[in-house]
C-alpha positions as a Markdown table, in Angstrom:
| # | Residue | x | y | z |
|---|---|---|---|---|
| 1 | Unk | -73.5 | 35.2 | -5.6 |
| 2 | Unk | -77.3 | 34.4 | -5.7 |
| 3 | Unk | -77.3 | 33.6 | -2.0 |
| 4 | Unk | -76.0 | 37.1 | -1.0 |
| 5 | Unk | -78.2 | 38.8 | -3.6 |
| 6 | Unk | -81.4 | 37.2 | -2.2 |
| 7 | Unk | -80.3 | 37.7 | 1.4 |
| 8 | Unk | -79.4 | 41.4 | 1.3 |
| 9 | Unk | -81.3 | 42.7 | -1.8 |
| 10 | Unk | -83.9 | 40.4 | -3.3 |
| 11 | Unk | -85.6 | 38.8 | -0.3 |
| 12 | Unk | -84.0 | 39.5 | 3.0 |
| 13 | Unk | -85.0 | 43.2 | 3.6 |
| 14 | Unk | -88.6 | 42.6 | 2.8 |
| 15 | Unk | -88.7 | 39.4 | 4.9 |
| 16 | Unk | -87.1 | 41.2 | 7.8 |
| 17 | Unk | -89.7 | 44.0 | 7.7 |
| 18 | Unk | -92.8 | 42.0 | 6.8 |
| 19 | Unk | -92.2 | 39.1 | 9.1 |
| 20 | Unk | -90.9 | 41.2 | 12.0 |
| 21 | Unk | -87.9 | 38.9 | 12.5 |
| 22 | Unk | -86.2 | 39.0 | 15.9 |
| 23 | Unk | -83.1 | 37.0 | 17.0 |
| 24 | Unk | -81.5 | 36.1 | 20.3 |
| 25 | Unk | -78.6 | 34.0 | 21.3 |
| 26 | Unk | -76.4 | 35.0 | 18.4 |
| 27 | Unk | -73.4 | 35.1 | 20.7 |
| 28 | Unk | -73.5 | 31.3 | 20.4 |
| 29 | Unk | -72.8 | 31.4 | 16.7 |
| 30 | Unk | -69.1 | 30.8 | 15.9 |
| 31 | Unk | -67.6 | 33.5 | 13.7 |
| 32 | Unk | -65.5 | 30.9 | 11.8 |
| 33 | Unk | -65.1 | 27.1 | 11.5 |
| 34 | Unk | -67.6 | 24.4 | 10.9 |
| 35 | Unk | -71.0 | 24.3 | 12.6 |
| 36 | Unk | -74.3 | 22.6 | 12.3 |
| 37 | Unk | -77.5 | 24.5 | 13.0 |
| 38 | Unk | -80.4 | 22.2 | 13.9 |
| 39 | Unk | -83.9 | 23.8 | 14.1 |
| 40 | Unk | -87.5 | 22.9 | 14.5 |
| 41 | Unk | -89.6 | 23.2 | 11.4 |
| 42 | Unk | -93.1 | 24.6 | 11.4 |
| 43 | Unk | -93.4 | 26.6 | 8.1 |
| 44 | Unk | -91.8 | 27.4 | 4.8 |
| 45 | Unk | -90.5 | 30.7 | 6.3 |
| 46 | Unk | -88.1 | 28.9 | 8.7 |
| 47 | Unk | -85.0 | 28.9 | 6.5 |
| 48 | Unk | -85.4 | 32.7 | 5.9 |
| 49 | Unk | -85.5 | 33.5 | 9.6 |
| 50 | Unk | -82.6 | 31.3 | 10.5 |
| 51 | Unk | -80.3 | 32.4 | 7.7 |
| 52 | Unk | -81.0 | 36.1 | 8.1 |
| 53 | Unk | -79.7 | 35.9 | 11.7 |
| 54 | Unk | -76.4 | 34.3 | 10.6 |
| 55 | Unk | -73.7 | 36.6 | 9.1 |
| 56 | Unk | -72.1 | 33.6 | 7.2 |
| 57 | Unk | -73.5 | 31.6 | 4.3 |
| 58 | Unk | -75.9 | 28.9 | 5.5 |
| 59 | Unk | -76.3 | 25.8 | 3.4 |
| 60 | Unk | -79.5 | 23.7 | 4.0 |
| 61 | Unk | -80.4 | 20.2 | 3.1 |
| 62 | Unk | -83.8 | 20.2 | 1.5 |
| 63 | Unk | -86.1 | 17.3 | 0.6 |
| 64 | Unk | -85.6 | 15.9 | -2.8 |
| 65 | Unk | -89.2 | 16.5 | -3.8 |
| 66 | Unk | -88.6 | 20.2 | -3.9 |
| 67 | Unk | -86.2 | 19.7 | -6.8 |
| 68 | Unk | -88.5 | 17.7 | -9.0 |
| 69 | Unk | -91.5 | 20.0 | -9.5 |
| 70 | Unk | -92.9 | 20.1 | -13.1 |
| 71 | Unk | -95.0 | 23.2 | -12.8 |
| 72 | Unk | -93.7 | 26.6 | -13.4 |
| 73 | Unk | -93.6 | 27.3 | -9.6 |
| 74 | Unk | -92.0 | 23.9 | -9.0 |
| 75 | Unk | -89.3 | 24.6 | -11.5 |
| 76 | Unk | -88.6 | 28.0 | -10.1 |
| 77 | Unk | -88.3 | 26.6 | -6.6 |
| 78 | Unk | -85.8 | 24.0 | -7.8 |
| 79 | Unk | -83.8 | 26.7 | -9.6 |
| 80 | Unk | -83.9 | 28.9 | -6.5 |
| 81 | Unk | -82.7 | 26.1 | -4.2 |
| 82 | Unk | -79.8 | 25.2 | -6.5 |
| 83 | Unk | -78.9 | 28.8 | -7.2 |
| 84 | Unk | -78.4 | 29.5 | -3.5 |
| 85 | Unk | -76.4 | 26.3 | -3.0 |
| 86 | Unk | -78.9 | 24.1 | -1.1 |
| 87 | Unk | -78.6 | 20.3 | -1.0 |
| 88 | Unk | -81.3 | 17.7 | -1.9 |
| 89 | Unk | -81.7 | 14.9 | 0.6 |
| 90 | Unk | -84.1 | 12.0 | 1.4 |
| 91 | Unk | -84.8 | 12.4 | 5.1 |
| 92 | Unk | -85.9 | 8.8 | 5.4 |
| 93 | Unk | -82.7 | 7.4 | 4.0 |
| 94 | Unk | -80.5 | 5.7 | 6.6 |
| 95 | Unk | -77.5 | 5.5 | 4.3 |
| 96 | Unk | -74.4 | 7.2 | 5.4 |
| 97 | Unk | -73.4 | 7.3 | 1.7 |
| 98 | Unk | -76.3 | 9.6 | 0.8 |
| 99 | Unk | -74.8 | 12.2 | -1.7 |
| 100 | Unk | -76.1 | 15.1 | 0.3 |
| 101 | Unk | -74.6 | 13.8 | 3.5 |
| 102 | Unk | -71.3 | 13.4 | 1.8 |
| 103 | Unk | -71.5 | 17.0 | 0.4 |
| 104 | Unk | -72.5 | 18.3 | 3.8 |
| 105 | Unk | -69.4 | 16.5 | 5.3 |
| 106 | Unk | -67.2 | 18.2 | 2.7 |
| 107 | Unk | -68.7 | 21.6 | 3.5 |
| 108 | Unk | -68.1 | 21.1 | 7.2 |
| 109 | Unk | -64.5 | 19.9 | 6.5 |
| 110 | Unk | -64.1 | 23.2 | 4.6 |
| 111 | Unk | -65.3 | 25.2 | 7.7 |
| 112 | Unk | -68.9 | 25.8 | 6.4 |
| 113 | Unk | -72.3 | 26.3 | 8.1 |
| 114 | Unk | -74.8 | 23.5 | 7.4 |
| 115 | Unk | -78.4 | 23.8 | 8.6 |
| 116 | Unk | -80.7 | 20.8 | 9.1 |
| 117 | Unk | -84.3 | 20.4 | 10.3 |
| 118 | Unk | -84.0 | 17.1 | 12.2 |
| 119 | Unk | -87.7 | 16.4 | 12.0 |
| 120 | Unk | -87.2 | 15.9 | 8.3 |
| 121 | Unk | -90.5 | 17.6 | 7.4 |
| 122 | Unk | -92.6 | 20.5 | 8.6 |
| 123 | Unk | -94.7 | 19.8 | 11.7 |
| 124 | Unk | -98.3 | 19.0 | 10.8 |
| 125 | Unk | -99.7 | 20.7 | 13.9 |
| 126 | Unk | -97.1 | 22.9 | 15.5 |
| 127 | Unk | -95.7 | 20.2 | 17.9 |
| 128 | Unk | -92.1 | 19.0 | 17.8 |
| 129 | Unk | -91.8 | 15.5 | 16.4 |
| 130 | Unk | -89.1 | 12.8 | 16.8 |
| 131 | Unk | -85.9 | 13.7 | 14.9 |
| 132 | Unk | -84.1 | 11.9 | 12.2 |
| 133 | Unk | -80.5 | 11.0 | 12.9 |
| 134 | Unk | -78.7 | 12.9 | 10.1 |
| 135 | Unk | -77.3 | 15.6 | 12.4 |
| 136 | Unk | -75.7 | 13.0 | 14.7 |
| 137 | Unk | -74.3 | 11.1 | 11.7 |
| 138 | Unk | -72.6 | 14.3 | 10.6 |
| 139 | Unk | -71.6 | 15.6 | 14.0 |
| 140 | Unk | -70.3 | 12.6 | 15.9 |
| 141 | Unk | -67.5 | 11.5 | 13.5 |
| 142 | Unk | -66.3 | 15.1 | 12.9 |
| 143 | Unk | -67.0 | 16.4 | 16.4 |
| 144 | Unk | -68.4 | 19.6 | 14.8 |
| 145 | Unk | -70.4 | 21.8 | 17.2 |
| 146 | Unk | -74.2 | 21.6 | 16.9 |
| 147 | Unk | -76.2 | 24.7 | 17.7 |
| 148 | Unk | -79.9 | 24.1 | 18.6 |
| 149 | Unk | -82.2 | 26.7 | 17.0 |
| 150 | Unk | -85.7 | 27.4 | 18.2 |
| 151 | Unk | -88.2 | 29.1 | 15.8 |
| 152 | Unk | -91.4 | 30.6 | 17.3 |
| 153 | Unk | -94.2 | 32.3 | 15.4 |
| 154 | Unk | -93.4 | 31.3 | 11.8 |
| 155 | Unk | -96.4 | 29.0 | 11.5 |
| 156 | Unk | -98.7 | 31.8 | 12.5 |
| 157 | Unk | -96.8 | 34.3 | 10.3 |
| 158 | Unk | -97.4 | 32.0 | 7.2 |
| 159 | Unk | -101.0 | 31.7 | 8.0 |
| 160 | Unk | -101.3 | 35.5 | 8.3 |
| 161 | Unk | -99.9 | 36.3 | 4.9 |
| 162 | Unk | -100.3 | 38.6 | 3.1 |
| 163 | Unk | -100.9 | 40.6 | 6.3 |
| 164 | Unk | -97.8 | 41.6 | 8.2 |
| 165 | Unk | -96.6 | 39.1 | 10.8 |
| 166 | Unk | -96.9 | 39.7 | 14.6 |
| 167 | Unk | -93.3 | 38.5 | 14.7 |
| 168 | Unk | -91.0 | 35.5 | 14.4 |
| 169 | Unk | -88.5 | 34.8 | 17.1 |
| 170 | Unk | -85.3 | 32.8 | 16.3 |
| 171 | Unk | -83.4 | 31.6 | 19.3 |
| 172 | Unk | -79.9 | 30.2 | 18.9 |
| 173 | Unk | -79.0 | 28.0 | 21.9 |
| 174 | Unk | -75.7 | 27.1 | 23.4 |
| 175 | Unk | -73.9 | 24.1 | 21.6 |
| 176 | Unk | -75.2 | 20.7 | 22.5 |
| 177 | Unk | -72.7 | 18.5 | 24.3 |
| 178 | Unk | -72.5 | 15.4 | 22.2 |
| 179 | Unk | -69.1 | 14.3 | 23.6 |
| 180 | Unk | -70.6 | 11.2 | 25.4 |
| 181 | Unk | -71.2 | 9.7 | 22.0 |
| 182 | Unk | -68.0 | 10.7 | 20.1 |
| 183 | Unk | -66.5 | 7.2 | 20.6 |
| 184 | Unk | -69.6 | 5.6 | 19.2 |
| 185 | Unk | -69.8 | 7.6 | 16.0 |
| 186 | Unk | -70.8 | 4.5 | 13.9 |
| 187 | Unk | -73.4 | 3.2 | 16.4 |
| 188 | Unk | -77.1 | 3.8 | 15.4 |
| 189 | Unk | -78.0 | 3.7 | 19.1 |
| 190 | Unk | -75.7 | 6.6 | 19.7 |
| 191 | Unk | -77.2 | 8.5 | 16.8 |
| 192 | Unk | -80.6 | 8.0 | 18.3 |
| 193 | Unk | -79.5 | 9.0 | 21.8 |
| 194 | Unk | -77.7 | 12.1 | 20.6 |
| 195 | Unk | -80.7 | 13.1 | 18.4 |
| 196 | Unk | -83.1 | 12.8 | 21.3 |
| 197 | Unk | -80.9 | 15.1 | 23.4 |
| 198 | Unk | -80.8 | 17.6 | 20.6 |
| 199 | Unk | -84.6 | 17.6 | 20.2 |
| 200 | Unk | -85.0 | 18.1 | 23.9 |
| 201 | Unk | -82.7 | 21.1 | 23.7 |
| 202 | Unk | -84.8 | 22.5 | 20.8 |
| 203 | Unk | -88.0 | 21.9 | 22.7 |
| 204 | Unk | -86.6 | 23.8 | 25.7 |
| 205 | Unk | -86.0 | 26.8 | 23.4 |
| 206 | Unk | -89.4 | 26.8 | 21.7 |
| 207 | Unk | -91.7 | 25.5 | 24.5 |
| 208 | Unk | -93.3 | 23.1 | 22.0 |
| 209 | Unk | -95.0 | 19.9 | 23.0 |
| 210 | Unk | -92.7 | 16.9 | 22.1 |
| 211 | Unk | -94.1 | 13.9 | 20.2 |
| 212 | Unk | -91.9 | 10.9 | 20.4 |
| 213 | Unk | -92.7 | 9.5 | 17.0 |
| 214 | Unk | -92.5 | 10.6 | 13.3 |
| 215 | Unk | -95.6 | 12.2 | 11.9 |
| 216 | Unk | -97.8 | 9.8 | 9.9 |
| 217 | Unk | -98.4 | 10.0 | 6.2 |
| 218 | Unk | -102.0 | 10.9 | 7.0 |
| 219 | Unk | -101.0 | 13.8 | 9.2 |
| 220 | Unk | -98.6 | 15.1 | 6.5 |
| 221 | Unk | -101.3 | 14.7 | 3.9 |
| 222 | Unk | -103.8 | 16.7 | 5.9 |
| 223 | Unk | -101.2 | 19.4 | 6.5 |
| 224 | Unk | -100.4 | 19.7 | 2.8 |
| 225 | Unk | -104.1 | 19.8 | 1.8 |
| 226 | Unk | -105.0 | 22.5 | 4.4 |
């Protein structure tokens, strides 16, 4: 209930107007059945833009730290994420038994829409960084379609607030063909190869420079203190 309230009444209309959200490629979104949306991540506004363009409920996996805030704002964020059905996950965990991964598998088995930011964190500088392998670990065993999603302009939109955004573009690409790795669904090398292809597809949508490494703790710290 809360998801649809925030999407259509509490947050969505204001976000659509204030952020000047624009979508393309929605013909690639399946109307039913399981699907994974995999997007670049450059600002806190990204989930809003991606979800607003999808007529179905989208469930995200969010970093566990967003569920453990002690301040009033942190507690509200944790409540908000739980209220709209989002899943906590440790992006650095390689365990296939991660509870959020298992829950995401169940959602996909039930025909749901799961969204993941493969980078595991917001880009510290607007470039596209090496992806974590969670999407591949979900998609290869189940053979669920993976839609690459490119987000352009949300970093600048966040920096412009409270002024109205110049516009955020959300581009839904054609499904990524991961069939070459279906028979190696338990192979970490296959996870990495499939993930690298996915990130290349995202980069083609956004035009971002690709960085073949994870952002360092220092880079993330500078981002968070800016």
